[in-house]
CSV table of N, CA and C in Angstrom, one decimal:
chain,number,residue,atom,x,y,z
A,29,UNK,N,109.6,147.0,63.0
A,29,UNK,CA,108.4,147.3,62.3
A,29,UNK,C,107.9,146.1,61.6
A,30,UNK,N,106.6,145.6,61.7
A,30,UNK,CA,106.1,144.4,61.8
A,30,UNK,C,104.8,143.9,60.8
A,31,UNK,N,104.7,145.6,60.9
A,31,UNK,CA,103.5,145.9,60.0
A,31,UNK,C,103.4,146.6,58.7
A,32,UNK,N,102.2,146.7,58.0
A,32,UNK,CA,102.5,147.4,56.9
A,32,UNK,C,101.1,147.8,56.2
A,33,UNK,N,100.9,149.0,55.7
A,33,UNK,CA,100.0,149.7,55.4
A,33,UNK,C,99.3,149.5,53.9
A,34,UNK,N,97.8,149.0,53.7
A,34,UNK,CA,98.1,148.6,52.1
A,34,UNK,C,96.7,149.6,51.7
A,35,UNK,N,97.2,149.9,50.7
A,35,UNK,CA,96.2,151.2,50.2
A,35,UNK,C,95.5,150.7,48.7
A,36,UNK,N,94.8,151.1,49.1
A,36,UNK,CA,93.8,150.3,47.8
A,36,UNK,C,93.7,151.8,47.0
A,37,UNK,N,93.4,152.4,47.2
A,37,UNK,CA,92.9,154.0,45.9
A,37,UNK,C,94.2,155.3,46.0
A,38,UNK,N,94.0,155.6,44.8
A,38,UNK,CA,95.0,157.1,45.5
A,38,UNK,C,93.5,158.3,44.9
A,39,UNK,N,94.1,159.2,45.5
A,39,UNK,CA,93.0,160.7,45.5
A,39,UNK,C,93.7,161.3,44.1
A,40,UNK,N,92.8,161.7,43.1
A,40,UNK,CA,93.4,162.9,42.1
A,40,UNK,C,93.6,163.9,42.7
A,41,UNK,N,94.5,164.5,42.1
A,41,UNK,CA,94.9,166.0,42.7
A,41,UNK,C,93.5,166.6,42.8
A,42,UNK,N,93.1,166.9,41.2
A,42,UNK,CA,92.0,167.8,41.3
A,42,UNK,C,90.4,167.6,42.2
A,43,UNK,N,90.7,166.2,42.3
A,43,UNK,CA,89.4,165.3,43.5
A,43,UNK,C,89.6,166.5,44.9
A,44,UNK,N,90.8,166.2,45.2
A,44,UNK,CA,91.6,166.9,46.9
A,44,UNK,C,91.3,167.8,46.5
A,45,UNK,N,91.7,169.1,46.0
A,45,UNK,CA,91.5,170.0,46.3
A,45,UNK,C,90.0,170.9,46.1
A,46,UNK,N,89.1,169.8,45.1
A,46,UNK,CA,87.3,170.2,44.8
A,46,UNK,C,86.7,170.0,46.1
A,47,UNK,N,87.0,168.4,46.3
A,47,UNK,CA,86.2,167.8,47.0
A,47,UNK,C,86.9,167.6,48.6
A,48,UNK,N,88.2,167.2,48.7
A,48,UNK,CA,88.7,166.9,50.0
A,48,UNK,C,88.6,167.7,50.3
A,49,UNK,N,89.7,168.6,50.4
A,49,UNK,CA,90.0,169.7,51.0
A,49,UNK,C,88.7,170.3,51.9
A,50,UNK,N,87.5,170.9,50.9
A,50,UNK,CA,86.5,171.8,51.3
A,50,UNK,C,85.9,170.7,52.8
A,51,UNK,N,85.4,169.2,52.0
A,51,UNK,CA,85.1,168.2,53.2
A,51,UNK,C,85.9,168.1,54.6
A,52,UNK,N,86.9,168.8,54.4
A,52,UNK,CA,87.9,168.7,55.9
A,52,UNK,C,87.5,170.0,56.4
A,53,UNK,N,87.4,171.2,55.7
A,53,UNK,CA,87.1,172.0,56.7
A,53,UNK,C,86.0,172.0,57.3
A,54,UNK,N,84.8,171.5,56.2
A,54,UNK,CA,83.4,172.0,56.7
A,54,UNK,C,83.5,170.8,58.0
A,55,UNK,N,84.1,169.7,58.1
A,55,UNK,CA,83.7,168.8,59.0
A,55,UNK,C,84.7,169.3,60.6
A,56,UNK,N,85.9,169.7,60.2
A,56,UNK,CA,86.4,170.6,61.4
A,56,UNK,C,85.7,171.7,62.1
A,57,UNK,N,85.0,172.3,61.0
A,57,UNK,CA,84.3,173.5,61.5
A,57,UNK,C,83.0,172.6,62.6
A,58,UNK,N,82.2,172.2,61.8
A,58,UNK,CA,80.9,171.4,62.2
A,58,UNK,C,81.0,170.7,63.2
A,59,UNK,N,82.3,169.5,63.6
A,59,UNK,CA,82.6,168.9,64.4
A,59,UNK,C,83.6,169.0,65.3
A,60,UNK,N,84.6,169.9,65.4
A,60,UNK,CA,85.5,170.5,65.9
A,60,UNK,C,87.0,169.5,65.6
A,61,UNK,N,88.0,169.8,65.5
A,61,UNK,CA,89.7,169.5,65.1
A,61,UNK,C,89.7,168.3,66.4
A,62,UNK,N,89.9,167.3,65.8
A,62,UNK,CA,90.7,165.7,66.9
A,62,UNK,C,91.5,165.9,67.3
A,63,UNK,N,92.9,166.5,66.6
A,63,UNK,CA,93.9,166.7,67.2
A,63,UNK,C,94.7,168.1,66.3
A,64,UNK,N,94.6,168.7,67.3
A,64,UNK,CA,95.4,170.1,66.7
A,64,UNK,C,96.8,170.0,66.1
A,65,UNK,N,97.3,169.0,66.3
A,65,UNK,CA,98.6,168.5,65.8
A,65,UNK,C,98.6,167.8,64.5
A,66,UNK,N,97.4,166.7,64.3
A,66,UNK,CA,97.6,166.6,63.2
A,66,UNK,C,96.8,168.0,62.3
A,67,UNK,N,96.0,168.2,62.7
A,67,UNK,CA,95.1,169.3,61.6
A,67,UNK,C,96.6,170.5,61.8
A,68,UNK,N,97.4,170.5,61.7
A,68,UNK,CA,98.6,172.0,62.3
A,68,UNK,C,99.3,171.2,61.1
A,69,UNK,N,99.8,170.0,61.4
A,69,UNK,CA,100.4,168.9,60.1
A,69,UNK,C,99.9,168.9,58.9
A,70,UNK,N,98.6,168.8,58.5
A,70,UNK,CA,98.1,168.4,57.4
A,70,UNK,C,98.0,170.1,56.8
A,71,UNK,N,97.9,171.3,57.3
A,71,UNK,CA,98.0,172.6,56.8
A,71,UNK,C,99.3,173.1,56.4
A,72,UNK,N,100.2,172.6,57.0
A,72,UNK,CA,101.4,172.8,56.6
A,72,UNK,C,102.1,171.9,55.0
A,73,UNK,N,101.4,171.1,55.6
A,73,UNK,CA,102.0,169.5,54.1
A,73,UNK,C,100.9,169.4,53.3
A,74,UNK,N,99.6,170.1,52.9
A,74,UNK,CA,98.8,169.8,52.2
A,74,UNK,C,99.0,169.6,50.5
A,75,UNK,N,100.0,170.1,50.5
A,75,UNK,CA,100.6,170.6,49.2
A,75,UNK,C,102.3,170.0,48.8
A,76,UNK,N,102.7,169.2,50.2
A,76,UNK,CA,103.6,168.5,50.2
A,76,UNK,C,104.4,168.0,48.3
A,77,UNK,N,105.8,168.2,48.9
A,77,UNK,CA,106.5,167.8,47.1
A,77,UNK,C,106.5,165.5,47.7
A,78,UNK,N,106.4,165.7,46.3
A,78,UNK,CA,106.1,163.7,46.3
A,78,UNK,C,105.3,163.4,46.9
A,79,UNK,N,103.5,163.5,47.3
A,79,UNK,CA,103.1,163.8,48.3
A,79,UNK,C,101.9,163.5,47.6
A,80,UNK,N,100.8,162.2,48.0
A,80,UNK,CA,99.9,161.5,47.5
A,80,UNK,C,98.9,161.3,48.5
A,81,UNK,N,97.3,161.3,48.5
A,81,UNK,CA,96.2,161.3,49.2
A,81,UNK,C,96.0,160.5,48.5
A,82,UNK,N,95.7,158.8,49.8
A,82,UNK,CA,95.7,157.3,49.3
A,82,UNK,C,94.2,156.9,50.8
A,83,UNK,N,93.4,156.2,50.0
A,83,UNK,CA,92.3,155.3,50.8
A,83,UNK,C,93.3,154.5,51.3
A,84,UNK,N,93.2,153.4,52.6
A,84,UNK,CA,94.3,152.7,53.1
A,84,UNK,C,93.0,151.3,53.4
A,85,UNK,N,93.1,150.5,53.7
A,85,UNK,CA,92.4,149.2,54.1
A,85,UNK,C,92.8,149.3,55.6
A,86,UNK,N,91.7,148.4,56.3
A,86,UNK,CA,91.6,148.3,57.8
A,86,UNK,C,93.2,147.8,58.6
A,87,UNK,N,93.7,149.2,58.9
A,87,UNK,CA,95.2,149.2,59.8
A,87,UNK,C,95.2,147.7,60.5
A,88,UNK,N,96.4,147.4,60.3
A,88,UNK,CA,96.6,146.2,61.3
A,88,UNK,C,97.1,146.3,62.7
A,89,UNK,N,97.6,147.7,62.5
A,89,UNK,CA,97.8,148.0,64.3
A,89,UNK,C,97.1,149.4,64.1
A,90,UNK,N,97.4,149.8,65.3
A,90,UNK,CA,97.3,151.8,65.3
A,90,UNK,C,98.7,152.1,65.0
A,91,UNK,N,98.7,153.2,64.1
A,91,UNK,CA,99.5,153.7,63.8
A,91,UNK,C,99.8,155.2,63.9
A,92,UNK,N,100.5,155.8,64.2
A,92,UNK,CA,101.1,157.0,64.2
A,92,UNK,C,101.7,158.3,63.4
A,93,UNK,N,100.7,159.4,63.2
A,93,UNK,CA,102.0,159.8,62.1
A,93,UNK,C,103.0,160.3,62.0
A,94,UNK,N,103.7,160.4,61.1
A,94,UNK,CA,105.3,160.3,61.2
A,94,UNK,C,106.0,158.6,61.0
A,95,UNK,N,105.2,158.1,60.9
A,95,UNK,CA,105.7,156.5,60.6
A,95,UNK,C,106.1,156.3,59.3
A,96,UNK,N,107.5,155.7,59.1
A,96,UNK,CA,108.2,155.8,58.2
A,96,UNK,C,108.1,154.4,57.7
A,97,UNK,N,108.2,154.1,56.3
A,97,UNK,CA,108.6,152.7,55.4
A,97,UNK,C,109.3,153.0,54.5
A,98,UNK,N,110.2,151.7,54.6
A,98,UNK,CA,110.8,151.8,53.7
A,98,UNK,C,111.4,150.9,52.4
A,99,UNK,N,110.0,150.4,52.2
A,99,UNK,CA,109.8,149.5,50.9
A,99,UNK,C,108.5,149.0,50.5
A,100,UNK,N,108.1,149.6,49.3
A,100,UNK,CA,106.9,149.3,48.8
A,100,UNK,C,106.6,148.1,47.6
A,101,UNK,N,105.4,147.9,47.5
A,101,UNK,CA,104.7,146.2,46.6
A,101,UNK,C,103.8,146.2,46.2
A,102,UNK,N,103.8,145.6,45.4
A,102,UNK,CA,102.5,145.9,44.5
A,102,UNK,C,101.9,144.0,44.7
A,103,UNK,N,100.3,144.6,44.5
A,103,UNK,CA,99.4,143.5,44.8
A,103,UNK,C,98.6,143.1,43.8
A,104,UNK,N,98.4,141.8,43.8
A,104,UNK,CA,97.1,141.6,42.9
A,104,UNK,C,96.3,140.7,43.7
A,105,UNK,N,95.0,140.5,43.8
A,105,UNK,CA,94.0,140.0,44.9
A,105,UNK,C,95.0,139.6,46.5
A,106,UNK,N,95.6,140.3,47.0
A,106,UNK,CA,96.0,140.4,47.9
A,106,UNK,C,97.2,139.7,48.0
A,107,UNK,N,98.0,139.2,46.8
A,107,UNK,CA,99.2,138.7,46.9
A,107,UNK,C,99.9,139.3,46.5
A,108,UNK,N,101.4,139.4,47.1
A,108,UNK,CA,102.4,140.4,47.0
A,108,UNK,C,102.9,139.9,45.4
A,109,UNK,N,103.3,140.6,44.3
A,109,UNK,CA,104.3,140.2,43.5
A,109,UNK,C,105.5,140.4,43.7
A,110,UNK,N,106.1,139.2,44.1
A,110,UNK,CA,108.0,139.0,44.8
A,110,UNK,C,108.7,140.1,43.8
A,111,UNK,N,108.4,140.0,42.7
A,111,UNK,CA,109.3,141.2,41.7
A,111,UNK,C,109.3,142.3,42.0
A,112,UNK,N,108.1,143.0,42.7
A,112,UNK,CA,107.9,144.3,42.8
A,112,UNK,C,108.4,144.6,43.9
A,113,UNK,N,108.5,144.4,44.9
A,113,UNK,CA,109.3,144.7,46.5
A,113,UNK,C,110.2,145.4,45.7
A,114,UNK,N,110.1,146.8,46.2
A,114,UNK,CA,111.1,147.5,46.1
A,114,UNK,C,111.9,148.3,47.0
A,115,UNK,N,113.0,149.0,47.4
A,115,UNK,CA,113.3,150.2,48.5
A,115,UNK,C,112.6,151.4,48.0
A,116,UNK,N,111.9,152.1,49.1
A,116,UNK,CA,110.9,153.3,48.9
A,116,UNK,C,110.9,154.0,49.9
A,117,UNK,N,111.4,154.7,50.5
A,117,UNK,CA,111.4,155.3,51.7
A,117,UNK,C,110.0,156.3,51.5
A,118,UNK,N,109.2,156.2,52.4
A,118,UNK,CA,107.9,157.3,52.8
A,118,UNK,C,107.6,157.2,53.8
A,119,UNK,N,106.4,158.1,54.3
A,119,UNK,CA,106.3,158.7,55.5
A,119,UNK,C,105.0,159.0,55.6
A,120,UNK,N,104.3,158.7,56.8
A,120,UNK,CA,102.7,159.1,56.8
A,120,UNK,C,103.0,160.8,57.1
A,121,UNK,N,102.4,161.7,57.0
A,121,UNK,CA,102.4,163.1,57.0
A,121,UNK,C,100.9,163.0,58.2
A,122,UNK,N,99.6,162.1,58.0
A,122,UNK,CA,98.8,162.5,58.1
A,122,UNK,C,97.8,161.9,57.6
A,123,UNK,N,96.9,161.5,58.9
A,123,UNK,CA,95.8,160.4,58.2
A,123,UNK,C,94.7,161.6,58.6
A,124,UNK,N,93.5,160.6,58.1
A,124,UNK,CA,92.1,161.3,58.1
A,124,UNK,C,90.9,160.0,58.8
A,125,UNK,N,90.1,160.6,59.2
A,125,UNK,CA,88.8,159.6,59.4
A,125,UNK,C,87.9,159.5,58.4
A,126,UNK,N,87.6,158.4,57.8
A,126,UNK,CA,87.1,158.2,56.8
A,126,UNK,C,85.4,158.6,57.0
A,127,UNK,N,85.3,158.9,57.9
A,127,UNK,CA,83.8,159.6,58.3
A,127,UNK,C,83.6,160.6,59.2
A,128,UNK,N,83.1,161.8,58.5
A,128,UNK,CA,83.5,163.1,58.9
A,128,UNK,C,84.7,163.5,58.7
A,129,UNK,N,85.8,163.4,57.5
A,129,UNK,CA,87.0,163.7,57.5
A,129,UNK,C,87.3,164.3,58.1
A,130,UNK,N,88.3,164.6,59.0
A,130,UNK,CA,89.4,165.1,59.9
A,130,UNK,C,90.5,164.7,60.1
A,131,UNK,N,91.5,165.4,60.0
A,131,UNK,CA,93.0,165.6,60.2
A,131,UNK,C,92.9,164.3,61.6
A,132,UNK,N,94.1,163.1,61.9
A,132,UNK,CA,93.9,162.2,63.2
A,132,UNK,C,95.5,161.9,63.0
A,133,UNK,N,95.3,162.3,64.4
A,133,UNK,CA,97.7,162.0,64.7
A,133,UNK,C,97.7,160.6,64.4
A,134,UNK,N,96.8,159.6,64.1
A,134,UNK,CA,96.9,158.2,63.4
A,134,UNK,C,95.6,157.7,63.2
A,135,UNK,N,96.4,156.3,62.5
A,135,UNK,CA,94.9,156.0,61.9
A,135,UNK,C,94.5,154.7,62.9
A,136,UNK,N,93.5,154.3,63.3
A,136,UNK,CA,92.8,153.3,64.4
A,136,UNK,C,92.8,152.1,63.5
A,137,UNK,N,93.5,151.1,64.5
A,137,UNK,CA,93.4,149.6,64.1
A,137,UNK,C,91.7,149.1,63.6
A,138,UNK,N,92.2,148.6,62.7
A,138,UNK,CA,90.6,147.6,61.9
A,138,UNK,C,90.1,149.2,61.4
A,139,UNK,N,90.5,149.9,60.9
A,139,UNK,CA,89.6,150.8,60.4
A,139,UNK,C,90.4,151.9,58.9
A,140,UNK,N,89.2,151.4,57.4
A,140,UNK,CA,89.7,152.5,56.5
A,140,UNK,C,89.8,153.7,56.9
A,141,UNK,N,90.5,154.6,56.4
A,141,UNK,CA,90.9,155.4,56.5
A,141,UNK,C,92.1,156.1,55.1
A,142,UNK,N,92.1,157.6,55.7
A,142,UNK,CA,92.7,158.1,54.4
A,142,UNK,C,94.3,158.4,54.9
A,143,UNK,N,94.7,158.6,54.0
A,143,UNK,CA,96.6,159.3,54.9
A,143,UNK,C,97.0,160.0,53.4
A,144,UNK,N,97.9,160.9,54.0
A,144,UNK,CA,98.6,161.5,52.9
A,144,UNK,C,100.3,161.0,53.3
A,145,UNK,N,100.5,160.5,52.5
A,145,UNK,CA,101.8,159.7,52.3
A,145,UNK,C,102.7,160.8,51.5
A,146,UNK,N,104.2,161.2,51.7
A,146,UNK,CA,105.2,161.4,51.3
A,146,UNK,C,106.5,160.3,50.8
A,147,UNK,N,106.7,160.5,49.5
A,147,UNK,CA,108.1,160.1,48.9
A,147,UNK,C,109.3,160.2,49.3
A,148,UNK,N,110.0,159.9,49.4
A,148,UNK,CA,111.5,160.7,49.8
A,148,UNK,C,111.9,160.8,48.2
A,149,UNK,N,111.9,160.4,47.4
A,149,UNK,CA,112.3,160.4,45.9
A,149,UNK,C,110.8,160.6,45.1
A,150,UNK,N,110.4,160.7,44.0
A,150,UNK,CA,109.3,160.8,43.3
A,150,UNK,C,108.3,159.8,43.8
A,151,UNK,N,107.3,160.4,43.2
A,151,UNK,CA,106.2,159.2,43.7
A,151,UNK,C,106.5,157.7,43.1
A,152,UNK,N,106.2,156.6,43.1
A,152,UNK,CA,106.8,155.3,42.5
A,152,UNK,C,105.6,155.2,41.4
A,153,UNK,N,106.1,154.6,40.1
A,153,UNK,CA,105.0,154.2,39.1
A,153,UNK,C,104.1,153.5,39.5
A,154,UNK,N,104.3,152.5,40.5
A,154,UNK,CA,103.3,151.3,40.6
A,154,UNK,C,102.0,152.2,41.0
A,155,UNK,N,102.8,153.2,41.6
A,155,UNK,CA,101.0,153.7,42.2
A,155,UNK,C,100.0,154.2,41.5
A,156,UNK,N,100.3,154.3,40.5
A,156,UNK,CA,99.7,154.7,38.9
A,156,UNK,C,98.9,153.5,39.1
A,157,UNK,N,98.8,152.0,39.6
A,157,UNK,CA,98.2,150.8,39.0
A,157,UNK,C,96.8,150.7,40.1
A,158,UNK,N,96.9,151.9,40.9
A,158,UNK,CA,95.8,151.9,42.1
A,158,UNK,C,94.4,152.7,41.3
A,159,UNK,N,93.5,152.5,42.1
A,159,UNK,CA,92.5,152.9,41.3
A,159,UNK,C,92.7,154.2,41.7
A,160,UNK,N,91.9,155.1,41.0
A,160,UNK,CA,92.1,156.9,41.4
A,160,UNK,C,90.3,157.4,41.0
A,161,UNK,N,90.6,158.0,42.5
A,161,UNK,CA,89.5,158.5,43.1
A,161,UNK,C,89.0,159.9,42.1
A,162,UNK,N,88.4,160.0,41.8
A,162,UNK,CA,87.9,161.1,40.9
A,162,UNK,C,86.3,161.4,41.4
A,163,UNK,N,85.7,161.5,41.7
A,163,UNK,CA,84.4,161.3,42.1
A,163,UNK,C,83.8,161.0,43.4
A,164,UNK,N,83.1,161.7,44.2
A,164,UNK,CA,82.7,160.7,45.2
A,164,UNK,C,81.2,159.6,45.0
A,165,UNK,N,82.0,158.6,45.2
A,165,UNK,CA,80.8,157.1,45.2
A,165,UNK,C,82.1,155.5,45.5
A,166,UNK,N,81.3,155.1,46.0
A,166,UNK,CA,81.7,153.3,46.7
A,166,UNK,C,83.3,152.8,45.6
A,167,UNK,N,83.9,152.7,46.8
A,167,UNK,CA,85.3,152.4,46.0
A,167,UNK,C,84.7,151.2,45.0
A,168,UNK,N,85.6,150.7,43.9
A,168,UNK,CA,85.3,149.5,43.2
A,168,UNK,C,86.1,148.4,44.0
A,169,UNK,N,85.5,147.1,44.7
A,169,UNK,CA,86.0,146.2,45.4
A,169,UNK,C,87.2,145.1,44.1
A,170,UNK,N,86.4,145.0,43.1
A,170,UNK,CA,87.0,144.4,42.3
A,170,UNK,C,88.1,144.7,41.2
A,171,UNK,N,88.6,145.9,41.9
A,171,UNK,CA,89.9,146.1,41.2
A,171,UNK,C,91.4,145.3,41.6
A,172,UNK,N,91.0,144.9,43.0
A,172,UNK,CA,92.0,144.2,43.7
A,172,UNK,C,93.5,144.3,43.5
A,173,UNK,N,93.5,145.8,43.0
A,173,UNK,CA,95.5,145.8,43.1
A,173,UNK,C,95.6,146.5,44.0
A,174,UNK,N,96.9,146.4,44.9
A,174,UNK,CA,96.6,146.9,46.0
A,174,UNK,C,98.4,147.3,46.1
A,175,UNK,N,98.2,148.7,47.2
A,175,UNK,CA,99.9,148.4,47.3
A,175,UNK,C,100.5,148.5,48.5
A,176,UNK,N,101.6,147.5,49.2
A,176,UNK,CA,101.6,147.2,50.5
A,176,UNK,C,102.7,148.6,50.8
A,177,UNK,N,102.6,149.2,52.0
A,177,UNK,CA,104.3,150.1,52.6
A,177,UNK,C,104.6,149.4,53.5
A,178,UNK,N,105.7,148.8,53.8
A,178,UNK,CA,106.3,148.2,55.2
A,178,UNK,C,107.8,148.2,55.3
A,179,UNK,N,108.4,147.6,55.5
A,179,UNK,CA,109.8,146.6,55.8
A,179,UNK,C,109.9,146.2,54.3
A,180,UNK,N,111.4,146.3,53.8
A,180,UNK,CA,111.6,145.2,53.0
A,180,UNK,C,111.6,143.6,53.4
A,181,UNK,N,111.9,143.5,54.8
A,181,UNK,CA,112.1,142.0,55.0
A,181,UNK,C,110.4,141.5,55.0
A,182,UNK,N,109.5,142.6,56.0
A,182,UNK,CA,108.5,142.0,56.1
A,182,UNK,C,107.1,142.0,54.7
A,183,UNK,N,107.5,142.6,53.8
A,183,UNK,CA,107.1,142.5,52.4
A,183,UNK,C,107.6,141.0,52.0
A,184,UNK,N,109.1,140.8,52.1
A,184,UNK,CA,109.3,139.8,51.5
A,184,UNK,C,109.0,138.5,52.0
A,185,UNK,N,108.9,138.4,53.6
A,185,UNK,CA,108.4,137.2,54.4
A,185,UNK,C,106.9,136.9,54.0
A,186,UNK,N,106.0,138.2,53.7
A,186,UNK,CA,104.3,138.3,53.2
A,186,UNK,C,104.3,137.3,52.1
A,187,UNK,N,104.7,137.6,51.0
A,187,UNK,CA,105.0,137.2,49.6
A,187,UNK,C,105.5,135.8,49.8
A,188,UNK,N,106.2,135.5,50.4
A,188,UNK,CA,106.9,133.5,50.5
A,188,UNK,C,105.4,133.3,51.4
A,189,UNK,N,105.5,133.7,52.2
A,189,UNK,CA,104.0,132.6,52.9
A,189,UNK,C,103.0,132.6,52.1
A,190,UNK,N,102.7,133.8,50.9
A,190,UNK,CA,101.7,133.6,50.2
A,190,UNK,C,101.6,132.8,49.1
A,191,UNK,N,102.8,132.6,48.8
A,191,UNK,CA,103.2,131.9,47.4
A,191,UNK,C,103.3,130.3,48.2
A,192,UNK,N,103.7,130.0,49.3
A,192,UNK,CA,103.7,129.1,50.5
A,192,UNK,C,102.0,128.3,50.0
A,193,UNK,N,101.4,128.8,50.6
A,193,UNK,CA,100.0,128.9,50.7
A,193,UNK,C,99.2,128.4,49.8
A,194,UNK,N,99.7,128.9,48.5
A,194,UNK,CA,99.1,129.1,46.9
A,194,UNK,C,99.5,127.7,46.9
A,195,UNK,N,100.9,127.3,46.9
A,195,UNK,CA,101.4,125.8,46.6
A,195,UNK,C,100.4,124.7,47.3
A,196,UNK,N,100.2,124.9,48.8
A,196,UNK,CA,99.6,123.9,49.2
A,196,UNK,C,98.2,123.5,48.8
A,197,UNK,N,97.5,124.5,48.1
A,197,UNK,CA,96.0,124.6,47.9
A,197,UNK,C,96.2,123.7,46.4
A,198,UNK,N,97.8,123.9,45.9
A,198,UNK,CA,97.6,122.9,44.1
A,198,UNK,C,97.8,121.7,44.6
């Protein structure tokens, strides 16, 4: 695993269940279910224990759900902080199309999108530092914390080429 998922927003509970929720059905109904497997997944786990509805940034591959990581990072304008890498084991349950929401057995390379992510332990503080969705209107661009899921190795290789990078530019 090579890659890693970085999510810029998480969903308030009470957002999901006003606002998401209702927008998934009416757009299933209106536009018919992508994949009966994931929409079969996301009815079963909607309610999921440790279990967070997060905006994600444009996938760097396609990805699948059921994709597991197992170490998360916290960001500030897109650079890892080396302190934060932590072990975190989670699980995509279940992405969505960011237009016409619908339940999608993954999320498509180069493209935002939503997922509902599972914990294996509590949800992690850092995710507290993401912005939260309360409202619908235009994410804020300039909040810039951001939080990576991948590999510990490949979290920690991100972070040296970044700090790499930062040096050569002083």
């Amino acid at each position: 695993m090579n890659h890693c998922l970085i999510l810029i927003a998480r969903y308030n509970p009470l957002f999901v269940k006003q606002e998401l929720f209702p927008e998934i059905e009416k757009y299933c109904t209106e536009f018919g279910i992508l994949s009966q497997t994931a929409y079969d997944i996301f009815q079963k786990n909607k309610f999921a224990k440790n279990s967070l509805y997060f905006h994600h940034l444009y996938a760097e591959t396609d990805i699948p759900i059921n994709q597991e990581y197992e170490a998360i990072a916290f960001s500030k304008n897109f650079r890892i902080q080396p302190n934060s890498i932590q072990r975190c084991h989670s699980k995509i349950l279940c992405f969505f199309t960011a237009v016409h929401t619908r339940p999608s057995d993954h999320a498509m390379r180069g493209h935002h999108e939503i997922s509902l992510i599972q914990f294996e332990q509590e949800n992690p503080p850092m995710i507290d530092k993401l912005f939260e969705v309360t409202e619908k209107k235009p994410l804020p661009i300039s909040e810039n914390k951001y939080i990576y899921l991948g590999s510990e190795e490949e979290l920690k290789k991100r972070a040296y080429e970044q700090e790499k990078m930062d040096k050569k530019r002083i």
